[in-house]
Coordinates of C-alpha atoms and ligand atoms in Angstrom, one line a residue:
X1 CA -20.8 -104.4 64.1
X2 CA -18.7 -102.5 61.5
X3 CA -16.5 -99.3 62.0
X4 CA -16.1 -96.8 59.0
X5 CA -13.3 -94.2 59.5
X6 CA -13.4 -91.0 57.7
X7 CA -13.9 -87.3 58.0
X8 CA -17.8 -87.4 59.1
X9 CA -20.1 -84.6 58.3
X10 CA -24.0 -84.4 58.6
X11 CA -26.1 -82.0 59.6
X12 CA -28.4 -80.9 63.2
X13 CA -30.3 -78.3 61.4
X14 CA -31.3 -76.4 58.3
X15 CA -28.5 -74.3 57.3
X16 CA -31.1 -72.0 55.1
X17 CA -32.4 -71.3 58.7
X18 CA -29.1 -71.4 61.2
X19 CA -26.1 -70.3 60.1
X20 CA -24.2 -73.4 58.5
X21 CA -21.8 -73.7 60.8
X22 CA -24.3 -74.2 63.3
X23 CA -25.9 -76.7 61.3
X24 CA -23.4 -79.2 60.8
X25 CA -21.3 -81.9 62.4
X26 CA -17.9 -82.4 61.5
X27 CA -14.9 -84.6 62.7
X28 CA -11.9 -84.1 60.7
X29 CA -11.2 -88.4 61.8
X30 CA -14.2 -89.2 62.9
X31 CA -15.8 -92.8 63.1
X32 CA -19.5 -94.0 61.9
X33 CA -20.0 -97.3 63.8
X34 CA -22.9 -99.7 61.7
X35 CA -24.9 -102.6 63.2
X36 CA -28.0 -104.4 61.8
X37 CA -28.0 -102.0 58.9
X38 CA -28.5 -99.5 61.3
X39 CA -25.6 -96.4 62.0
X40 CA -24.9 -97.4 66.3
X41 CA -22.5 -94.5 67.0
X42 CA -20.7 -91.4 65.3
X43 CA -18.4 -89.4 66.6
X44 CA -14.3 -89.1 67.3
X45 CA -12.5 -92.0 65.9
X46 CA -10.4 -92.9 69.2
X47 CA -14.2 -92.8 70.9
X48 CA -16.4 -94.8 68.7
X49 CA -13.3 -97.3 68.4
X50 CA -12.7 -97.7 71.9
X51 CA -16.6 -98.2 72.7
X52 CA -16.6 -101.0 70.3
X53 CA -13.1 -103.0 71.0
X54 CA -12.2 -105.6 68.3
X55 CA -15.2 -104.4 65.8
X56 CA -13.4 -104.4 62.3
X57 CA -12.6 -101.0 60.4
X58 CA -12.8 -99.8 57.2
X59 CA -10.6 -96.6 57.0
X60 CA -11.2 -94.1 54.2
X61 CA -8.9 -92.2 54.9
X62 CA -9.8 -87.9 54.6
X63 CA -12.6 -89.1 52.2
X64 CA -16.0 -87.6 53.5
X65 CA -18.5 -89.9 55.5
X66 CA -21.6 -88.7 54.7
X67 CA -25.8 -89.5 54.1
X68 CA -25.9 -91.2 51.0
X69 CA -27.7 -89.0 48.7
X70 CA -31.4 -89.2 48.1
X71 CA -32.8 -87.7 44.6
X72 CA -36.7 -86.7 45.1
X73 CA -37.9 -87.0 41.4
X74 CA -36.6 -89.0 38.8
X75 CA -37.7 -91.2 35.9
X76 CA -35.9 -94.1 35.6
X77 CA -37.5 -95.2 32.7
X78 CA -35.6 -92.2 31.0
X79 CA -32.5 -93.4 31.6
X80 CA -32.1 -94.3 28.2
X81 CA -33.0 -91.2 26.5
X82 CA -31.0 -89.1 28.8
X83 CA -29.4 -86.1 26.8
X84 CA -32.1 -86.0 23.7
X85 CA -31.4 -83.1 21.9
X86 CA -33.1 -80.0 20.7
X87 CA -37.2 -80.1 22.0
X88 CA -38.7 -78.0 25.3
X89 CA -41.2 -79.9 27.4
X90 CA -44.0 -81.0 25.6
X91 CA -42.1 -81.6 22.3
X92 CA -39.6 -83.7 24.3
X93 CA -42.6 -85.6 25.6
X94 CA -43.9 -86.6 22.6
X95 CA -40.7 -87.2 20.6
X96 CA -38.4 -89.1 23.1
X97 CA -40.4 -90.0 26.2
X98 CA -43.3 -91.4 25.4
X99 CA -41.8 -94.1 22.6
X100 CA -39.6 -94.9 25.3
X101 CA -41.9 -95.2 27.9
X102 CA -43.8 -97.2 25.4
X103 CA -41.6 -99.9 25.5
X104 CA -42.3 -100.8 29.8
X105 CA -45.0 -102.8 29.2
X106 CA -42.4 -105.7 28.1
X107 CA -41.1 -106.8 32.0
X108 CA -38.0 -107.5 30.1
X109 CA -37.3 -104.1 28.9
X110 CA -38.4 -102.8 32.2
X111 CA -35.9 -105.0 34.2
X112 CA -33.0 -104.1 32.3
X113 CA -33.6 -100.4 32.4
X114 CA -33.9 -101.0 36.3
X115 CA -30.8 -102.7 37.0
X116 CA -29.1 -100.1 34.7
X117 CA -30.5 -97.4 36.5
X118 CA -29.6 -98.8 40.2
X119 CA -26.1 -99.6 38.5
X120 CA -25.4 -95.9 37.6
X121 CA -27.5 -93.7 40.3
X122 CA -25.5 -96.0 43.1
X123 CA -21.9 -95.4 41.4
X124 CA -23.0 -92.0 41.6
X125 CA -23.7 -92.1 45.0
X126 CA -27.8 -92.1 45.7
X127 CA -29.0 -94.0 47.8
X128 CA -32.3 -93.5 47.8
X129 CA -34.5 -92.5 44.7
X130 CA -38.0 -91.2 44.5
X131 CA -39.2 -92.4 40.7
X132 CA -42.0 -92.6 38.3
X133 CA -42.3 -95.5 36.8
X134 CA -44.3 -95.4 33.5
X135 CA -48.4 -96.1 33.0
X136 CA -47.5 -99.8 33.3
X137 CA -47.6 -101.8 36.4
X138 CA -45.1 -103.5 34.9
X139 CA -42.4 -101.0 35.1
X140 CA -42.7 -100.5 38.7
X141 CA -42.4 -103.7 39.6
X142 CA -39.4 -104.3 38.1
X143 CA -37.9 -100.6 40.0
X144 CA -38.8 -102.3 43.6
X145 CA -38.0 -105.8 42.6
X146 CA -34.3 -104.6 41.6
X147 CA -34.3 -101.9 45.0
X148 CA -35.5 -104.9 47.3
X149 CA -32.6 -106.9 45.7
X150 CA -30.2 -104.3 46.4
X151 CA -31.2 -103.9 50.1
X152 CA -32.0 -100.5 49.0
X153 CA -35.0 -98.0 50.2
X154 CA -36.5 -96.5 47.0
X155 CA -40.1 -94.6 46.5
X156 CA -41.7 -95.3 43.1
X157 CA -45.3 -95.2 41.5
X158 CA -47.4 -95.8 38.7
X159 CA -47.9 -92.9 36.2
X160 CA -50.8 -92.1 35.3
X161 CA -52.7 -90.9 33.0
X162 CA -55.9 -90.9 30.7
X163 CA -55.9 -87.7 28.0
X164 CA -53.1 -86.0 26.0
X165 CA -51.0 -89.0 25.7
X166 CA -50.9 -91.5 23.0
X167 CA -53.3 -94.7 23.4
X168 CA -50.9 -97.1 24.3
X169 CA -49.8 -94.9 27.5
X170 CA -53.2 -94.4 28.9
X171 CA -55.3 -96.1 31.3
X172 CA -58.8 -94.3 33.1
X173 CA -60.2 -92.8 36.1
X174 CA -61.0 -96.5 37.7
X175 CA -58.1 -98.0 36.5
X176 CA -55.6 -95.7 37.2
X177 CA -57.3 -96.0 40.8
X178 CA -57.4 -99.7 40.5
X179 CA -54.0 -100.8 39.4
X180 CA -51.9 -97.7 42.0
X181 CA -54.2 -99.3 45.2
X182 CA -52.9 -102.6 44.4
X183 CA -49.7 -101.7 43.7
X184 CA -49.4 -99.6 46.9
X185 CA -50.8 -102.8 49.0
X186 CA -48.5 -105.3 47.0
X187 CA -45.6 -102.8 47.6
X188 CA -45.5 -100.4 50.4
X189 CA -43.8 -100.7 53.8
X190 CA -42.1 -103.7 52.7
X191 CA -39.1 -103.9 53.3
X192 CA -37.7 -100.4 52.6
X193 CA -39.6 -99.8 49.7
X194 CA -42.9 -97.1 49.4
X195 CA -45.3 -96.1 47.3
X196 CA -46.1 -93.0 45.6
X197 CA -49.4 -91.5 44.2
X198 CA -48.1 -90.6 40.9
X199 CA -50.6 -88.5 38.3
X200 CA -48.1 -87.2 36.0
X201 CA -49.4 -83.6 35.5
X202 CA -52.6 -81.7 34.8
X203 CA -52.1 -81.7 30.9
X204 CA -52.6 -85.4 31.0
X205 CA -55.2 -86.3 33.6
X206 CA -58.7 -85.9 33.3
X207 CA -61.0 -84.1 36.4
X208 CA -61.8 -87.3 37.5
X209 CA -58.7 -89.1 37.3
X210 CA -57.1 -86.5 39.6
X211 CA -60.2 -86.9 41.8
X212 CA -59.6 -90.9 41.8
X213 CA -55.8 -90.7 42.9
X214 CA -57.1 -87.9 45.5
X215 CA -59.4 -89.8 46.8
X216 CA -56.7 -92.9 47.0
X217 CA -54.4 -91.0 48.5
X218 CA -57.3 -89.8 51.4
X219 CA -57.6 -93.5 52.2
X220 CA -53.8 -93.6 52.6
X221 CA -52.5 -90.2 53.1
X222 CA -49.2 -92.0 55.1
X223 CA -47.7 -92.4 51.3
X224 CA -46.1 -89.5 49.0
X225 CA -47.8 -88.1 45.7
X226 CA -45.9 -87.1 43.1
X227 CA -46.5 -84.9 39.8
X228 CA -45.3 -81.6 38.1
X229 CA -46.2 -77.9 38.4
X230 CA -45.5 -75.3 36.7
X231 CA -42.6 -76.4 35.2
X232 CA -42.3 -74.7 31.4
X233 CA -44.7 -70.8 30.7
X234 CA -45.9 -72.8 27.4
X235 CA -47.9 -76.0 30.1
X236 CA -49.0 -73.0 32.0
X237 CA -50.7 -71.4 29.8
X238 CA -52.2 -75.1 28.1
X239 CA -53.2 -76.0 31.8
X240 CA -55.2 -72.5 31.8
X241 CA -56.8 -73.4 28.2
X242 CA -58.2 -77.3 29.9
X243 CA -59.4 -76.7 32.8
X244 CA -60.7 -73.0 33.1
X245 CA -62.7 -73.6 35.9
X246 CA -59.2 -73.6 38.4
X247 CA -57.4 -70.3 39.8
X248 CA -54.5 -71.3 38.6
X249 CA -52.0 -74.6 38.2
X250 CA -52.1 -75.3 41.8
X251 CA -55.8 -75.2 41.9
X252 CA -56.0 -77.8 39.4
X253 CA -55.0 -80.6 42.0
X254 CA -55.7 -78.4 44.8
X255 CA -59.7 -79.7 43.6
X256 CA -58.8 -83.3 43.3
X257 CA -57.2 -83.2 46.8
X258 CA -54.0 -83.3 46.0
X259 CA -52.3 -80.7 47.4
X260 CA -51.1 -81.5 51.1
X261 CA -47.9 -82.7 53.4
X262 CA -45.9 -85.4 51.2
X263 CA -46.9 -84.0 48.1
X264 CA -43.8 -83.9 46.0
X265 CA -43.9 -80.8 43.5
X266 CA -41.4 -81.7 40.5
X267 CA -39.8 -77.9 39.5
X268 CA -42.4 -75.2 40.5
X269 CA -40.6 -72.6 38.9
X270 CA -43.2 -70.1 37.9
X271 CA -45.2 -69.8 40.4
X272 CA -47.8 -67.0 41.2
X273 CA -47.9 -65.2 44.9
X274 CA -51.1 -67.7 45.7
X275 CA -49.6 -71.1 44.9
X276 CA -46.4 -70.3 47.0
X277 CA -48.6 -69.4 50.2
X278 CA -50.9 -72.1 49.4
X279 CA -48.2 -74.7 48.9
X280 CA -46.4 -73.7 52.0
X281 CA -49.9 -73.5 53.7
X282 CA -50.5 -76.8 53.0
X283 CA -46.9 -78.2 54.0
X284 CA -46.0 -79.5 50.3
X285 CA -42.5 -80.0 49.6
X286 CA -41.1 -78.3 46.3
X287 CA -38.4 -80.6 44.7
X288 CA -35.6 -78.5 42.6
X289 CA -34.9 -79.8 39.5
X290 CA -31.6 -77.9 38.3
X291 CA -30.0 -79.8 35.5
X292 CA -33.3 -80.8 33.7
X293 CA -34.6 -76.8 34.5
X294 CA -31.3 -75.5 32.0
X295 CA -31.7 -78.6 29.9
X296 CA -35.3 -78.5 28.8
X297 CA -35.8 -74.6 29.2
X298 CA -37.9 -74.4 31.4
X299 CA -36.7 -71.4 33.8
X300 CA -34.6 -70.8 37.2
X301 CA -36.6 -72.0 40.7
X302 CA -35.8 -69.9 43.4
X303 CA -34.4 -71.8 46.0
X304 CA -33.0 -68.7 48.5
X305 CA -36.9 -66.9 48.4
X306 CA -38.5 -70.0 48.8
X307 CA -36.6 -71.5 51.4
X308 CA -36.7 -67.9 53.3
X309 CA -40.3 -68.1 52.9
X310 CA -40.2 -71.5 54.7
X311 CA -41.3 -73.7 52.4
X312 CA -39.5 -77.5 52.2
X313 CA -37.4 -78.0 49.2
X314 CA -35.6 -81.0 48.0
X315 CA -33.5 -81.7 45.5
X316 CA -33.3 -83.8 42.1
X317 CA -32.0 -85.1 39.1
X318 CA -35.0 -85.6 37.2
X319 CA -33.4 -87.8 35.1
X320 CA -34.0 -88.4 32.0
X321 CA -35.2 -84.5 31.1
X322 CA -32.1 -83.6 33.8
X323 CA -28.8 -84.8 32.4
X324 CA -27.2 -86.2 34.8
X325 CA -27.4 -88.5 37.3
X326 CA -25.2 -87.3 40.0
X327 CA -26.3 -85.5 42.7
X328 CA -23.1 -83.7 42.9
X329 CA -23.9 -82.1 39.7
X330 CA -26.7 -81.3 40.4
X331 CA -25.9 -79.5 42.8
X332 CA -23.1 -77.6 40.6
X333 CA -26.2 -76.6 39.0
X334 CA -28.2 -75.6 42.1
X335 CA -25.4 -73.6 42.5
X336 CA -25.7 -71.9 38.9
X337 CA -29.5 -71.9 39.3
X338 CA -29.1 -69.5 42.2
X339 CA -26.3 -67.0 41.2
X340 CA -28.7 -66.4 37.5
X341 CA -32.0 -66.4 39.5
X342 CA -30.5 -63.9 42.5
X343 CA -31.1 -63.7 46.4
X344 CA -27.8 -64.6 47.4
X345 CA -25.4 -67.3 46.7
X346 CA -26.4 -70.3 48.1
X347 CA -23.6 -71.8 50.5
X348 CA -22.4 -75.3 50.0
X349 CA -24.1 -76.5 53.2
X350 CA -27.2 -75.6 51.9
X351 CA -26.3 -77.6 48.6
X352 CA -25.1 -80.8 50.4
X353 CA -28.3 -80.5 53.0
X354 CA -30.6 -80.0 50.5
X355 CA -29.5 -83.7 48.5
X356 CA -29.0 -85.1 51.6
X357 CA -31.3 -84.2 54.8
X358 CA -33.5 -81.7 52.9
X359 CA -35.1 -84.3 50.4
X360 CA -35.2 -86.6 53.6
X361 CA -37.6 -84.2 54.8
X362 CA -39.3 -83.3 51.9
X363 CA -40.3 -86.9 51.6
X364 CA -40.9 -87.4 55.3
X365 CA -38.3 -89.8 55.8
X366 CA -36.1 -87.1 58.5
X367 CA -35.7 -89.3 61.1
X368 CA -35.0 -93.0 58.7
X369 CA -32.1 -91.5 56.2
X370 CA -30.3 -88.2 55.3
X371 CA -28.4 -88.1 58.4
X372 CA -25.3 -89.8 60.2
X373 CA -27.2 -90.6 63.9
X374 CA -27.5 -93.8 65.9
X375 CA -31.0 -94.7 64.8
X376 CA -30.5 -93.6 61.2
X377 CA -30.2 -96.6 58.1
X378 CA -26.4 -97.0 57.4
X379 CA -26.8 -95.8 53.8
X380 CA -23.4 -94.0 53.8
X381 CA -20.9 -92.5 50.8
X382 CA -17.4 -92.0 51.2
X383 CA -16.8 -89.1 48.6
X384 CA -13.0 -88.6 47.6
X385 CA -12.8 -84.9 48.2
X386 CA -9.4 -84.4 45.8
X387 CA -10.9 -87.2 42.6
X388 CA -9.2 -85.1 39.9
X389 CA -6.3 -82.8 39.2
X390 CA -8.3 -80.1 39.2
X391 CA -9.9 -80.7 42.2
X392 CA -7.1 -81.8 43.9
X393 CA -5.1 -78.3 43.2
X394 CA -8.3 -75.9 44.0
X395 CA -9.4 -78.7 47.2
X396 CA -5.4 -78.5 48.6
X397 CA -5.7 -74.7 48.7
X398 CA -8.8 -74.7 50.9
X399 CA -8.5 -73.2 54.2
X400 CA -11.9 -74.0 55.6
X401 CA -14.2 -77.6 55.5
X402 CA -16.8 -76.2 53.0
X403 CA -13.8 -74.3 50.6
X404 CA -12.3 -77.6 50.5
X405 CA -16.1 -79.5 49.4
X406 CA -16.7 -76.9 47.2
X407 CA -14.4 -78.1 44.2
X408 CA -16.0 -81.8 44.5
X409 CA -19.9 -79.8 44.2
X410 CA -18.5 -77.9 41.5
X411 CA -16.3 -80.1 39.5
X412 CA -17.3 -83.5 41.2
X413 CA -19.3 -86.7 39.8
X414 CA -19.1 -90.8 40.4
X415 CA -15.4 -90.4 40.1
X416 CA -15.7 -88.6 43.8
X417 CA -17.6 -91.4 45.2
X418 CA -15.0 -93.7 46.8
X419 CA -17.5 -96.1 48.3
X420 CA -21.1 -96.5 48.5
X421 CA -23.1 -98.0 51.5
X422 CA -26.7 -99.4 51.1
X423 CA -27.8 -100.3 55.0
X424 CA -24.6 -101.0 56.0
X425 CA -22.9 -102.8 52.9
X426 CA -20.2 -101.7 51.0
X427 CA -21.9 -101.8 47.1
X428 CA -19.0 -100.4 45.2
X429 CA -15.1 -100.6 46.0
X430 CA -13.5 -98.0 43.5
X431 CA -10.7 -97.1 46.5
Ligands
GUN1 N1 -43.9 -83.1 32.9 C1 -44.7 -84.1 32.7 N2 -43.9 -85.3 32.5 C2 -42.7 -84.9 32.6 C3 -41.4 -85.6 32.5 O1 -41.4 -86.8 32.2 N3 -40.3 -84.9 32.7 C4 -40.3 -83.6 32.9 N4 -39.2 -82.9 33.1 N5 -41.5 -82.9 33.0 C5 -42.6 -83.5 32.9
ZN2 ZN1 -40.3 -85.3 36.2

């Protein structure tokens, strides 16, 4: 039993669908109270300490308690060619990512890159990270190996992929099938660790490899699948041009089967009329990519229509095409996304939910993290809400909670994040 003091915030419902201040739970000194790994009690400080007598405290002070955050689409085998300059999608592809991806057949390389990834997404505050790994088995091994070291629960899977994507990156149809169903049974549900159906996208899968990972995932439709959709006008129009038999993108994996609840869609931006009442049909969550969206060029998602419409959105970094990998700046670019794209500005609740309880649900994991509950996994940041000068000045002439968060979304990054907790451990002391 272990006693965190702070100002506690999480949220009871969807602030794009109550109004936020109905959505959220806040205690100016409030108390999270850990046992097992597990959050016991939240509530009042005098309350939660006096229930648990002679349990020792940690005190943060007026930092905010709050869900670690969880980034639903990354590539941690990027991390290294974060910030490559100058290409859009399929140019950046073939110029940075693929050499680099190259290189995770060597379990050295791959272990490195992991433990430099956990190093700098947990600094940053994420505590939970949904990633492709690259076409070799390899590199997802070492991602879970490092998470299961770290106590940490982390989603990852094999990419695949078998056309459009130089020889050494490829595997087939059978083996792409092969190598994910033994990964999956080597790997998922232990520990805190799951699999993820991973094609990469339509340009590099063949009919029947989709069909192989569709049929996978209809043997275990518990797990998530991953890829992307209609991310850049130029893939669009190249997914058109290979397989002309579909309606549209959607239709492409619709065919294979793999369009359903738990599929993760990485940026949907330009989507037609169809695929948005198809996708929320289906119950598939659409994962914002802001920071990679600007980067690469791809376009502006529409977060305030979509979520109107009722579809389930999460949020990510989608590192290495994002550049960063702080969910607090990503969410300064949710933030931008939404002001250029229109609708409305989107209120920081909705920003903080959607890294913290809205990717929990987009991955099907709302009632195991994303919240501050009794039930809940203790994976817990304390973010310093005044980290900078210039935070400081804009936080200390807040009158409100969210006018004082506002300047860490904005301006924030790992300097804000005074602590990290993975189940219940303090990982990083920077207070
Ligand atoms: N589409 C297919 N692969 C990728 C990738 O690695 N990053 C991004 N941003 N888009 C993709
Ligand atoms: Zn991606």
């Amino acid at each position: 039993m272990h006693i965190l003091l702070g100002q506690t915030l999480t949220f009871t419902a969807d602030p794009f669908h109550v109004p936020p201040e109905e959505a959220v739970r806040h205690e100016t000194r409030g108390a999270v109270a850990i046992d097992g790994g597990r959050i016991v009690a939240v509530g009042p400080a005098e309350a939660v300490r006096a229930a648990h007598p002679g349990a020792p405290v940690t005190d943060h002070g007026t930092a905010l308690l709050s869900p670690g955050f969880i980034d639903a689409h990354v590539h941690f085998a990027q991390t290294a060619i974060i910030a490559s300059w100058g290409k859009r999608l399929i140019d950046w592809l073939n110029s940075y990512t693929f050499p680099e991806e190259a290189r995770f057949g060597d379990p050295a390389h791959a272990r490195e890159i992991a433990r430099r990834y956990f190093d700098l997404t947990l600094a940053a505050g994420t505590t939970t990270a949904v990633s492709f790994g690259t076409v070799h088995p390899e590199s997802v091994e070492a991602f879970f190996a490092e998470a299961e070291a770290r106590g940490l629960r982390a989603l990852a899977g094999k990419t695949c992929m078998d056309m459009n994507a130089p020889e050494n990156l490829r595997d087939t149809a059978q083996t792409a099938y092969d190598r994910s169903k033994a990964l999956l049974e080597r790997w998922h549900g232990r520990g805190r660790l799951g699999y993820v159906i991973t094609p990469r996208f339509a340009p590099t899968s063949t009919r029947q490899q989709l069909e192989a990972l569709g049929a996978l995932w209809a043997e275990h439709p518990e797990v998530p699948m991953q890829t992307h959709l209609s991310e850049q006008t130029e893939e669009i129009e190249w997914v058109r041009a290979l397989f002309p038999e579909a309606r549209d993108y959607l239709d492409v994996y619709d065919r294979a089967g793999l369009v359903g609840p738990g599929a993760l869609m990485g940026h949907a931006i330009h989507l037609t009329g169809r695929e948005r009442a198809r996708l929320r049909e289906a119950g598939a969550s659409l994962i914002h990519c802001p920071t990679s969206n600007t980067f690469i060029g791809s376009g502006l998602f529409d977060t305030a229509g979509l979520a109107a419409e009722g579809q389930i959105l999460g949020l990510a970094t989608d590192t290495g095409g994002g550049s960063s990998f702080s969910m607090l700046r990503t969410m300064a670019a949710a933030y931008e996304v939404g002001q250029l794209r229109g609708g409305g500005a989107l209120h920081p609740a909705q920003l903080w939910w959607l890294a913290t309880a809205g990717s929990a649900r987009a991955l099907r994991l709302e009632k195991t993290i994303g919240t501050l509950a009794p039930g809940y996994e203790a994976d817990i940041i304390a973010v310093d809400l005044a980290s900078t000068p210039a935070i400081a000045q804009r936080a200390a002439r807040a009158e409100s909670l969210w006018e004082a968060i506002f300047p860490t979304i904005m301006m924030g990054d790992e300097r804000a994040i005074a602590a990290t907790y993975v189940a219940g451990n303090r990982i990083r002391a920077s207070d």
